[in-house]
CSV table of N, CA and C in Angstrom, one decimal:
chain,number,residue,atom,x,y,z
A,183,UNK,N,54.6,-44.3,28.4
A,183,UNK,CA,56.1,-44.5,28.9
A,183,UNK,C,55.7,-44.7,30.4
A,184,UNK,N,57.0,-45.9,30.7
A,184,UNK,CA,56.9,-46.2,32.2
A,184,UNK,C,57.4,-45.1,33.3
A,185,UNK,N,57.3,-45.3,34.3
A,185,UNK,CA,57.7,-44.3,35.2
A,185,UNK,C,59.4,-44.5,35.5
A,186,UNK,N,59.9,-45.4,35.1
A,186,UNK,CA,61.4,-45.7,35.0
A,186,UNK,C,61.9,-44.9,33.7
A,187,UNK,N,61.1,-45.0,32.6
A,187,UNK,CA,61.8,-44.3,31.7
A,187,UNK,C,61.6,-42.7,31.8
A,188,UNK,N,60.3,-42.4,32.5
A,188,UNK,CA,60.5,-40.8,32.6
A,188,UNK,C,61.5,-40.6,33.7
A,189,UNK,N,61.7,-41.3,34.6
A,189,UNK,CA,63.1,-41.1,35.4
A,189,UNK,C,64.2,-41.0,34.6
A,190,UNK,N,64.3,-42.0,33.8
A,190,UNK,CA,65.6,-41.9,33.1
A,190,UNK,C,65.8,-40.7,32.1
A,191,UNK,N,64.6,-40.2,31.5
A,191,UNK,CA,64.6,-38.9,30.6
A,191,UNK,C,64.6,-37.9,31.5
A,192,UNK,N,64.3,-37.7,32.5
A,192,UNK,CA,64.6,-36.5,33.6
A,192,UNK,C,65.9,-36.4,33.8
A,193,UNK,N,66.7,-37.6,34.1
A,193,UNK,CA,68.1,-37.6,34.4
A,193,UNK,C,69.1,-37.2,33.4
A,194,UNK,N,68.8,-37.4,31.9
A,194,UNK,CA,69.5,-37.4,30.8
A,194,UNK,C,69.6,-38.5,30.1
A,195,UNK,N,70.4,-38.5,29.1
A,195,UNK,CA,70.4,-39.6,27.9
A,195,UNK,C,70.9,-40.8,28.9
A,196,UNK,N,70.4,-42.0,28.0
A,196,UNK,CA,71.0,-43.2,28.4
A,196,UNK,C,72.4,-43.7,28.2
A,197,UNK,N,73.1,-44.8,28.9
A,197,UNK,CA,74.6,-45.1,28.3
A,197,UNK,C,74.5,-45.2,26.7
A,198,UNK,N,73.6,-46.1,26.3
A,198,UNK,CA,73.7,-46.1,24.8
A,198,UNK,C,73.6,-44.9,24.2
A,199,UNK,N,72.7,-44.0,24.3
A,199,UNK,CA,72.7,-42.7,23.9
A,199,UNK,C,73.8,-42.0,23.8
A,200,UNK,N,74.6,-41.8,24.8
A,200,UNK,CA,76.1,-41.5,25.1
A,200,UNK,C,77.2,-42.0,24.5
A,201,UNK,N,77.0,-43.3,24.3
A,201,UNK,CA,78.0,-44.1,23.6
A,201,UNK,C,78.1,-43.5,22.2
A,202,UNK,N,76.8,-43.4,21.6
A,202,UNK,CA,76.7,-42.7,20.3
A,202,UNK,C,77.1,-41.7,20.3
A,203,UNK,N,76.7,-40.9,21.2
A,203,UNK,CA,77.3,-39.1,20.8
A,203,UNK,C,78.9,-39.3,20.8
A,204,UNK,N,79.3,-39.8,22.0
A,204,UNK,CA,80.8,-40.2,22.1
A,204,UNK,C,81.4,-40.4,21.0
A,205,UNK,N,80.9,-41.4,20.5
A,205,UNK,CA,81.2,-41.9,18.8
A,205,UNK,C,81.2,-41.1,18.0
A,206,UNK,N,80.0,-40.0,17.9
A,206,UNK,CA,80.3,-38.9,16.8
A,206,UNK,C,81.1,-38.0,17.2
A,207,UNK,N,81.6,-37.8,18.5
A,207,UNK,CA,82.6,-36.7,19.2
A,207,UNK,C,84.1,-37.2,18.2
A,208,UNK,N,84.2,-38.3,18.9
A,208,UNK,CA,85.6,-38.8,18.4
A,208,UNK,C,85.8,-39.0,16.7
A,209,UNK,N,84.5,-39.2,16.2
A,209,UNK,CA,85.0,-39.5,14.4
A,209,UNK,C,84.9,-37.8,14.1
A,210,UNK,N,84.5,-37.3,14.8
A,210,UNK,CA,84.2,-35.5,14.1
A,210,UNK,C,86.2,-35.0,14.3
A,211,UNK,N,86.5,-35.4,15.5
A,211,UNK,CA,88.1,-35.1,15.4
A,211,UNK,C,88.9,-35.8,14.5
A,212,UNK,N,89.6,-35.3,13.7
A,212,UNK,CA,90.4,-35.8,12.4
A,212,UNK,C,91.2,-36.8,13.1
A,213,UNK,N,92.3,-36.6,14.0
A,213,UNK,CA,93.1,-37.4,14.6
A,213,UNK,C,92.5,-38.8,15.2
A,214,UNK,N,91.8,-38.8,16.2
A,214,UNK,CA,91.0,-39.7,16.6
A,214,UNK,C,90.4,-40.6,15.7
A,215,UNK,N,89.6,-39.6,14.5
A,215,UNK,CA,88.9,-40.6,13.3
A,215,UNK,C,89.6,-41.4,12.9
A,216,UNK,N,91.1,-40.6,12.4
A,216,UNK,CA,92.0,-41.5,11.5
A,216,UNK,C,92.8,-42.7,12.1
A,217,UNK,N,92.9,-42.7,13.3
A,217,UNK,CA,93.5,-43.8,14.3
A,217,UNK,C,92.2,-44.9,14.8
A,218,UNK,N,91.3,-44.3,14.2
A,218,UNK,CA,89.9,-45.6,14.9
A,218,UNK,C,89.6,-45.6,16.2
A,219,UNK,N,90.0,-44.6,16.9
A,219,UNK,CA,89.2,-44.5,18.4
A,219,UNK,C,88.0,-44.9,18.5
A,220,UNK,N,87.8,-46.0,19.4
A,220,UNK,CA,86.3,-46.5,19.5
A,220,UNK,C,85.8,-46.4,21.1
A,221,UNK,N,84.5,-46.0,21.2
A,221,UNK,CA,84.2,-45.7,22.4
A,221,UNK,C,83.1,-47.2,22.7
A,222,UNK,N,83.9,-47.9,23.8
A,222,UNK,CA,83.3,-49.3,24.2
A,222,UNK,C,82.2,-49.1,24.9
A,223,UNK,N,82.1,-48.2,26.0
A,223,UNK,CA,81.1,-48.0,26.7
A,223,UNK,C,81.0,-46.8,27.5
A,224,UNK,N,80.0,-46.3,28.0
A,224,UNK,CA,79.8,-45.1,28.8
A,224,UNK,C,78.5,-45.4,30.0
A,225,UNK,N,78.9,-45.1,31.0
A,225,UNK,CA,78.2,-45.2,32.3
A,225,UNK,C,78.4,-43.6,33.0
A,226,UNK,N,77.8,-42.5,32.7
A,226,UNK,CA,78.1,-41.4,33.2
A,226,UNK,C,78.2,-41.3,34.8
A,227,UNK,N,79.4,-40.7,34.9
A,227,UNK,CA,80.3,-40.1,34.3
A,227,UNK,C,81.5,-40.7,34.2
A,228,UNK,N,81.7,-42.2,33.6
A,228,UNK,CA,82.7,-42.8,33.3
A,228,UNK,C,82.5,-43.2,31.7
A,229,UNK,N,83.9,-43.0,31.3
A,229,UNK,CA,83.9,-43.6,29.7
A,229,UNK,C,84.8,-44.3,29.6
A,230,UNK,N,84.6,-45.6,28.6
A,230,UNK,CA,85.8,-46.5,28.3
A,230,UNK,C,86.1,-46.3,26.6
A,231,UNK,N,87.2,-46.3,26.3
A,231,UNK,CA,87.4,-46.6,24.8
A,231,UNK,C,88.8,-47.5,24.4
A,232,UNK,N,88.6,-47.7,23.2
A,232,UNK,CA,89.9,-48.6,22.8
A,232,UNK,C,90.4,-48.1,21.6
A,233,UNK,N,91.7,-47.9,21.5
A,233,UNK,CA,92.5,-47.8,20.4
A,233,UNK,C,93.1,-48.9,19.7
A,234,UNK,N,92.6,-49.3,18.6
A,234,UNK,CA,93.0,-50.3,17.9
A,234,UNK,C,94.5,-50.4,17.7
A,235,UNK,N,95.2,-51.5,17.5
A,235,UNK,CA,96.8,-51.5,17.2
A,235,UNK,C,96.8,-50.9,15.8
A,236,UNK,N,97.9,-50.4,15.3
A,236,UNK,CA,98.4,-50.0,14.0
A,236,UNK,C,99.7,-49.5,14.1
A,237,UNK,N,100.5,-49.7,12.8
A,237,UNK,CA,102.1,-49.8,13.2
A,237,UNK,C,102.4,-48.1,13.3
A,238,UNK,N,101.5,-47.2,12.8
A,238,UNK,CA,101.7,-45.8,13.0
A,238,UNK,C,101.7,-45.4,14.4
A,239,UNK,N,101.3,-46.0,15.3
A,239,UNK,CA,101.5,-45.8,16.7
A,239,UNK,C,102.9,-45.9,17.5
A,240,UNK,N,103.9,-46.4,16.8
A,240,UNK,CA,105.1,-46.7,17.2
A,240,UNK,C,106.0,-45.5,17.1
A,241,UNK,N,106.7,-45.2,18.5
A,241,UNK,CA,107.4,-44.0,18.7
A,241,UNK,C,109.0,-44.9,18.4
A,242,UNK,N,109.3,-46.1,19.1
A,242,UNK,CA,110.4,-46.6,18.9
A,242,UNK,C,110.0,-47.9,18.3
A,243,UNK,N,110.5,-48.0,16.8
A,243,UNK,CA,110.4,-49.1,15.9
A,243,UNK,C,111.2,-50.2,16.5
A,244,UNK,N,112.6,-49.8,16.9
A,244,UNK,CA,113.4,-51.0,17.0
A,244,UNK,C,112.9,-51.8,18.3
A,245,UNK,N,112.4,-51.1,19.2
A,245,UNK,CA,111.8,-52.2,20.5
A,245,UNK,C,110.4,-52.4,20.3
A,246,UNK,N,109.5,-51.6,19.4
A,246,UNK,CA,108.1,-52.1,19.3
A,246,UNK,C,107.3,-51.3,20.3
A,247,UNK,N,107.6,-49.9,20.7
A,247,UNK,CA,107.0,-49.3,21.9
A,247,UNK,C,106.2,-48.2,20.9
A,248,UNK,N,105.1,-47.9,21.9
A,248,UNK,CA,104.1,-46.9,21.4
A,248,UNK,C,104.6,-45.4,22.0
A,249,UNK,N,104.4,-44.4,20.9
A,249,UNK,CA,104.9,-43.4,21.3
A,249,UNK,C,104.2,-42.5,22.6
A,250,UNK,N,104.7,-42.1,23.4
A,250,UNK,CA,104.3,-41.3,24.5
A,250,UNK,C,103.2,-40.2,24.3
A,251,UNK,N,103.2,-39.7,23.0
A,251,UNK,CA,102.4,-38.7,22.6
A,251,UNK,C,101.0,-39.3,22.1
A,252,UNK,N,100.9,-40.7,21.8
A,252,UNK,CA,99.8,-41.3,21.5
A,252,UNK,C,99.2,-41.4,22.7
A,253,UNK,N,99.6,-41.8,24.1
A,253,UNK,CA,99.0,-42.1,25.3
A,253,UNK,C,98.4,-40.9,25.7
A,254,UNK,N,99.3,-39.4,25.4
A,254,UNK,CA,98.6,-38.3,25.9
A,254,UNK,C,97.5,-37.9,25.3
A,255,UNK,N,97.4,-38.2,23.9
A,255,UNK,CA,96.3,-37.9,23.1
A,255,UNK,C,95.4,-38.8,23.6
A,256,UNK,N,95.4,-39.8,24.1
A,256,UNK,CA,94.3,-40.8,24.4
A,256,UNK,C,93.5,-40.6,25.9
A,257,UNK,N,94.4,-40.3,26.6
A,257,UNK,CA,94.1,-39.7,28.0
A,257,UNK,C,93.2,-38.3,27.9
A,258,UNK,N,93.7,-37.5,27.3
A,258,UNK,CA,93.1,-36.4,27.1
A,258,UNK,C,91.8,-36.5,26.2
A,259,UNK,N,91.6,-37.3,25.3
A,259,UNK,CA,90.2,-37.5,24.8
A,259,UNK,C,89.5,-38.3,25.6
A,260,UNK,N,90.1,-39.3,26.2
A,260,UNK,CA,88.6,-40.0,27.2
A,260,UNK,C,88.3,-39.4,28.4
A,261,UNK,N,89.5,-38.7,29.0
A,261,UNK,CA,89.1,-37.9,29.9
A,261,UNK,C,87.9,-36.3,29.3
A,262,UNK,N,88.1,-35.9,28.3
A,262,UNK,CA,87.4,-35.0,27.9
A,262,UNK,C,86.1,-35.3,27.6
A,263,UNK,N,86.0,-36.8,27.1
A,263,UNK,CA,84.5,-37.4,26.6
A,263,UNK,C,83.9,-37.6,28.1
A,264,UNK,N,84.7,-37.9,29.0
A,264,UNK,CA,83.8,-38.2,30.8
A,264,UNK,C,83.5,-36.8,30.8
A,265,UNK,N,84.0,-35.9,30.5
A,265,UNK,CA,83.6,-34.6,31.1
A,265,UNK,C,82.3,-34.2,30.5
A,266,UNK,N,82.0,-34.4,28.9
A,266,UNK,CA,80.8,-34.1,28.4
A,266,UNK,C,79.8,-34.8,28.9
A,267,UNK,N,79.9,-36.3,29.3
A,267,UNK,CA,78.8,-36.7,30.2
A,267,UNK,C,78.8,-36.6,31.5
A,268,UNK,N,79.6,-36.1,32.1
A,268,UNK,CA,79.9,-35.9,33.6
A,268,UNK,C,79.4,-34.4,33.9
A,269,UNK,N,78.6,-33.7,33.2
A,269,UNK,CA,78.0,-32.4,33.5
A,269,UNK,C,76.8,-32.3,33.1
A,270,UNK,N,75.5,-31.6,33.8
A,270,UNK,CA,74.5,-31.7,33.6
A,270,UNK,C,73.9,-31.4,32.7
A,271,UNK,N,74.7,-30.6,31.7
A,271,UNK,CA,74.2,-30.4,30.1
A,271,UNK,C,75.7,-30.2,29.6
A,272,UNK,N,75.9,-31.0,28.4
A,272,UNK,CA,77.2,-30.8,27.7
A,272,UNK,C,77.6,-29.3,27.5
A,273,UNK,N,78.9,-29.0,27.6
A,273,UNK,CA,79.5,-27.7,27.4
A,273,UNK,C,80.7,-27.7,26.8
A,274,UNK,N,81.2,-26.9,26.2
A,274,UNK,CA,82.5,-27.0,25.8
A,274,UNK,C,83.6,-26.6,26.8
A,275,UNK,N,84.6,-27.5,27.2
A,275,UNK,CA,85.3,-27.3,28.2
A,275,UNK,C,87.0,-27.7,27.7
A,276,UNK,N,87.9,-26.8,27.5
A,276,UNK,CA,88.9,-27.1,26.9
A,276,UNK,C,90.2,-27.8,27.9
A,277,UNK,N,91.0,-28.4,27.7
A,277,UNK,CA,91.7,-28.8,28.6
A,277,UNK,C,92.6,-27.8,29.3
A,278,UNK,N,92.8,-27.8,30.7
A,278,UNK,CA,93.4,-26.7,31.3
A,278,UNK,C,94.9,-27.4,31.4
A,279,UNK,N,94.5,-28.4,32.2
A,279,UNK,CA,96.3,-29.1,32.2
A,279,UNK,C,96.2,-30.9,32.1
A,280,UNK,N,97.1,-31.3,32.0
A,280,UNK,CA,97.1,-32.9,31.9
A,280,UNK,C,98.0,-33.5,32.4
A,281,UNK,N,98.3,-34.2,33.2
A,281,UNK,CA,99.4,-34.8,33.8
A,281,UNK,C,99.4,-36.2,33.6
A,282,UNK,N,100.5,-36.8,33.0
A,282,UNK,CA,100.6,-38.2,32.7
A,282,UNK,C,101.7,-39.0,33.5
A,283,UNK,N,101.4,-40.0,34.3
A,283,UNK,CA,102.1,-40.7,35.2
A,283,UNK,C,102.5,-42.3,34.2
A,284,UNK,N,103.4,-42.3,33.5
A,284,UNK,CA,103.8,-43.4,32.9
A,284,UNK,C,104.3,-44.5,33.4
A,285,UNK,N,103.9,-45.8,33.8
A,285,UNK,CA,104.1,-46.7,34.6
A,285,UNK,C,105.0,-47.8,33.7
A,286,UNK,N,104.8,-48.2,32.6
A,286,UNK,CA,105.4,-48.8,31.5
A,286,UNK,C,105.1,-48.4,30.0
A,287,UNK,N,106.0,-49.2,29.3
A,287,UNK,CA,105.6,-48.7,27.8
A,287,UNK,C,104.4,-49.5,27.2
A,288,UNK,N,103.7,-48.9,26.3
A,288,UNK,CA,102.7,-49.7,25.6
A,288,UNK,C,103.5,-50.1,24.4
A,289,UNK,N,103.4,-51.7,24.1
A,289,UNK,CA,104.0,-52.3,23.2
A,289,UNK,C,103.2,-52.7,21.8
A,290,UNK,N,103.9,-52.7,21.1
A,290,UNK,CA,103.5,-53.0,19.4
A,290,UNK,C,102.3,-54.4,19.5
A,291,UNK,N,101.5,-54.5,18.7
A,291,UNK,CA,100.8,-55.5,18.6
A,291,UNK,C,99.4,-55.7,19.3
A,292,UNK,N,99.3,-54.9,20.1
A,292,UNK,CA,98.0,-55.1,21.2
A,292,UNK,C,97.2,-53.7,21.1
A,293,UNK,N,95.8,-53.5,21.3
A,293,UNK,CA,95.2,-52.3,21.2
A,293,UNK,C,95.6,-51.8,22.7
A,294,UNK,N,95.2,-50.4,23.0
A,294,UNK,CA,95.0,-49.7,24.1
A,294,UNK,C,93.6,-49.4,24.4
A,295,UNK,N,93.2,-50.0,25.7
A,295,UNK,CA,92.1,-49.6,26.3
A,295,UNK,C,92.5,-48.3,27.4
A,296,UNK,N,91.6,-47.6,27.3
A,296,UNK,CA,91.1,-46.3,28.2
A,296,UNK,C,89.9,-46.3,28.9
A,297,UNK,N,90.1,-45.7,30.2
A,297,UNK,CA,88.7,-45.3,30.9
A,297,UNK,C,89.1,-44.1,31.7
A,298,UNK,N,88.3,-43.4,31.9
A,298,UNK,CA,88.3,-42.3,32.9
A,298,UNK,C,86.8,-41.9,33.2
A,299,UNK,N,86.8,-40.8,34.4
A,299,UNK,CA,85.8,-40.8,35.1
A,299,UNK,C,85.9,-39.2,36.0
A,300,UNK,N,85.0,-38.6,36.0
A,300,UNK,CA,84.8,-37.3,36.7
A,300,UNK,C,85.2,-37.6,37.9
A,301,UNK,N,85.9,-36.9,38.7
A,301,UNK,CA,86.0,-36.9,40.1
A,301,UNK,C,85.4,-35.6,40.7
A,302,UNK,N,85.3,-34.6,40.4
A,302,UNK,CA,84.5,-33.3,40.8
A,302,UNK,C,84.2,-32.6,39.9
A,303,UNK,N,83.1,-31.6,40.1
A,303,UNK,CA,82.7,-30.6,39.0
A,303,UNK,C,82.4,-29.3,40.1
A,304,UNK,N,83.0,-28.2,39.8
A,304,UNK,CA,83.1,-27.1,40.3
A,304,UNK,C,82.3,-26.0,39.1
A,305,UNK,N,82.0,-25.1,39.7
A,305,UNK,CA,81.6,-23.8,38.7
A,305,UNK,C,82.5,-23.8,37.7
A,306,UNK,N,83.5,-23.6,37.8
A,306,UNK,CA,84.8,-23.3,36.7
A,306,UNK,C,85.5,-24.2,36.3
A,307,UNK,N,85.6,-25.3,36.8
A,307,UNK,CA,86.5,-26.7,36.7
A,307,UNK,C,86.2,-28.0,36.8
A,308,UNK,N,86.4,-28.8,36.0
A,308,UNK,CA,86.0,-30.1,35.9
A,308,UNK,C,87.2,-31.3,36.0
A,309,UNK,N,87.1,-31.9,37.2
A,309,UNK,CA,88.4,-32.8,37.5
A,309,UNK,C,88.3,-34.3,36.9
A,310,UNK,N,89.4,-35.1,36.2
A,310,UNK,CA,89.2,-36.1,35.9
A,310,UNK,C,90.3,-36.9,36.2
A,311,UNK,N,90.1,-38.6,36.1
A,311,UNK,CA,91.3,-39.1,36.1
A,311,UNK,C,90.9,-40.1,35.2
A,312,UNK,N,92.2,-40.7,34.4
A,312,UNK,CA,91.7,-41.7,33.4
A,312,UNK,C,93.1,-42.6,33.4
A,313,UNK,N,93.0,-43.8,33.0
A,313,UNK,CA,93.8,-45.1,32.9
A,313,UNK,C,94.0,-45.7,31.8
A,314,UNK,N,95.2,-46.0,31.3
A,314,UNK,CA,95.5,-47.0,30.2
A,314,UNK,C,96.0,-48.0,30.3
A,315,UNK,N,95.5,-49.2,29.5
A,315,UNK,CA,96.4,-50.5,29.9
A,315,UNK,C,96.1,-51.3,28.5
A,316,UNK,N,97.0,-52.3,28.6
A,316,UNK,CA,96.9,-53.3,27.6
A,316,UNK,C,96.6,-54.8,28.1
A,317,UNK,N,97.0,-54.8,29.3
A,317,UNK,CA,96.5,-56.0,30.4
A,317,UNK,C,95.9,-55.3,31.3
A,318,UNK,N,94.5,-55.7,31.7
A,318,UNK,CA,93.8,-55.0,32.9
A,318,UNK,C,94.7,-55.2,34.2
A,319,UNK,N,95.4,-55.9,34.2
A,319,UNK,CA,96.3,-56.3,35.5
A,319,UNK,C,97.6,-55.5,35.6
A,320,UNK,N,97.9,-54.6,34.2
A,320,UNK,CA,98.9,-54.1,34.4
A,320,UNK,C,98.8,-52.5,33.4
A,321,UNK,N,98.6,-51.7,34.3
A,321,UNK,CA,98.2,-50.3,33.6
A,321,UNK,C,99.6,-49.8,32.9
A,322,UNK,N,99.1,-49.1,31.8
A,322,UNK,CA,100.5,-48.4,31.2
A,322,UNK,C,100.6,-46.9,31.8
A,323,UNK,N,99.9,-46.3,32.1
A,323,UNK,CA,99.6,-44.9,32.2
A,323,UNK,C,98.4,-44.3,33.0
A,324,UNK,N,98.6,-43.3,34.0
A,324,UNK,CA,97.6,-42.8,34.4
A,324,UNK,C,97.5,-41.5,34.2
A,325,UNK,N,96.4,-40.7,34.0
A,325,UNK,CA,96.4,-39.0,33.7
A,325,UNK,C,95.2,-38.5,34.5
A,326,UNK,N,95.8,-37.4,35.1
A,326,UNK,CA,94.9,-36.5,35.8
A,326,UNK,C,94.9,-35.4,35.2
A,327,UNK,N,93.5,-35.3,34.8
A,327,UNK,CA,93.2,-33.9,33.8
A,327,UNK,C,92.2,-33.0,34.2
A,328,UNK,N,92.3,-31.8,34.2
A,328,UNK,CA,91.4,-31.0,34.6
A,328,UNK,C,91.0,-29.8,33.4
A,329,UNK,N,90.0,-29.6,33.4
A,329,UNK,CA,88.9,-28.7,32.1
A,329,UNK,C,88.5,-27.6,32.6
A,330,UNK,N,88.6,-26.4,32.0
A,330,UNK,CA,87.7,-25.0,32.4
A,330,UNK,C,86.4,-25.2,31.6
A,331,UNK,N,85.7,-25.2,32.6
A,331,UNK,CA,84.1,-24.9,32.2
A,331,UNK,C,83.8,-23.4,31.5
A,332,UNK,N,83.7,-23.4,30.4
A,332,UNK,CA,83.4,-22.2,29.5
A,332,UNK,C,81.8,-21.8,30.0
A,333,UNK,N,80.9,-22.8,30.2
A,333,UNK,CA,79.4,-22.6,30.3
A,333,UNK,C,78.8,-22.4,29.3
A,334,UNK,N,77.2,-22.2,29.4
A,334,UNK,CA,76.3,-22.0,28.2
A,334,UNK,C,76.9,-21.0,27.5
A,335,UNK,N,77.2,-19.7,28.2
A,335,UNK,CA,77.2,-18.5,27.1
A,335,UNK,C,78.5,-18.6,26.1
A,336,UNK,N,79.5,-19.6,26.4
A,336,UNK,CA,80.6,-19.6,25.4
A,336,UNK,C,80.5,-21.1,24.8
A,337,UNK,N,79.3,-21.8,24.9
A,337,UNK,CA,79.1,-23.0,24.2
A,337,UNK,C,78.1,-22.7,22.9
A,338,UNK,N,78.6,-23.2,22.0
A,338,UNK,CA,78.0,-23.0,20.4
A,338,UNK,C,76.7,-23.4,20.6
A,339,UNK,N,75.6,-22.5,20.1
A,339,UNK,CA,74.4,-23.0,20.1
A,339,UNK,C,74.0,-24.4,19.3
A,340,UNK,N,73.3,-25.4,19.8
A,340,UNK,CA,73.1,-26.4,19.2
A,340,UNK,C,74.5,-27.4,19.5
A,341,UNK,N,75.3,-27.3,20.3
A,341,UNK,CA,76.4,-28.0,20.7
A,341,UNK,C,75.9,-29.6,21.1
A,342,UNK,N,74.9,-29.4,22.3
A,342,UNK,CA,74.3,-30.8,22.9
A,342,UNK,C,73.7,-31.8,21.7
A,343,UNK,N,72.7,-30.7,20.8
A,343,UNK,CA,71.6,-31.4,20.0
A,343,UNK,C,72.8,-31.9,18.8
A,344,UNK,N,73.6,-31.3,18.5
A,344,UNK,CA,74.6,-32.1,17.7
A,344,UNK,C,75.2,-33.2,17.9
A,345,UNK,N,75.6,-33.4,19.2
A,345,UNK,CA,76.2,-34.6,19.6
A,345,UNK,C,74.8,-35.7,19.7
A,346,UNK,N,73.7,-35.3,20.1
A,346,UNK,CA,72.4,-36.3,20.2
A,346,UNK,C,71.6,-36.8,19.0
A,347,UNK,N,72.2,-35.7,17.9
A,347,UNK,CA,71.2,-35.9,16.7
A,347,UNK,C,71.0,-37.4,16.0
A,348,UNK,N,69.8,-37.8,16.2
A,348,UNK,CA,69.5,-39.3,15.9
A,348,UNK,C,69.6,-40.2,16.8
A,349,UNK,N,70.3,-39.6,17.9
A,349,UNK,CA,70.1,-40.8,19.1
A,349,UNK,C,68.6,-40.7,19.9
A,350,UNK,N,68.6,-41.8,20.9
A,350,UNK,CA,67.4,-41.9,21.8
A,350,UNK,C,67.9,-41.8,23.0
A,351,UNK,N,67.3,-42.2,24.0
A,351,UNK,CA,67.4,-42.2,25.3
A,351,UNK,C,68.3,-43.6,25.8
A,352,UNK,N,68.4,-44.3,24.6
A,352,UNK,CA,69.1,-45.6,25.0
A,352,UNK,C,68.0,-46.7,25.7
A,353,UNK,N,66.9,-46.5,26.0
A,353,UNK,CA,66.2,-47.2,26.6
A,353,UNK,C,65.7,-48.9,25.6
A,354,UNK,N,65.7,-48.4,24.5
A,354,UNK,CA,65.4,-49.4,23.5
A,354,UNK,C,66.3,-50.4,23.2
A,355,UNK,N,67.9,-50.1,23.3
A,355,UNK,CA,69.1,-50.4,23.0
A,355,UNK,C,69.8,-50.0,21.6
A,356,UNK,N,68.7,-49.1,21.1
A,356,UNK,CA,69.6,-48.7,19.9
A,356,UNK,C,70.3,-47.3,19.9
A,357,UNK,N,71.3,-47.1,19.4
A,357,UNK,CA,71.6,-45.4,19.2
A,357,UNK,C,71.1,-44.4,18.3
C-alpha cells in the first residue's frame, strides 16, 4: 500500500466509495428509489444528485411545472446525504429544519440537478446548504437545512458498515 493510499484510508472512504454508499442510501428510501434519484458525485462534504424527469413530478399539469414538494424532498435528501459524508463517521441525523427559497419553477421535461455541502458541524447540529437547477446558470431553488446529531449512542449498530458493505476506499475506481 502506498503512502497516499494509507493517508486516504486514515482520512476515510474515497469519493467513489461514498458515491456507492449514498446510492445504497437513496435506493433504500422508498420514494427516492421509486423516483430514480441518482448520486452523480461525492467529494466529501459535498454531494451532487440528479432526479430524472418523469410526468409524476408535475404539480401544475396545465403549465408543466414541477410540484414544490418534489423540490423540498430533493433538497432534504441531498443535504442529508452531505451530512453523512461530512461527519467523521456516519451517524443518524434527522432533519431539524429546512428552509427553501424558490427562485423560479422547475419545468417539465428536464432532469433536476441537486448539490449540497456541509457548512459547519457542531456537537449537536450539522448546518448545510443545497441548490437545485435545470440550467447551471439559473438555479431553481436554494435550501438551508440543519440536522440534529444523535451521536453514536443513538445510531443503530452497523449503520456505517451497512452503507459501505461491498465498497472499497475508491482507490481503484470501483465501488
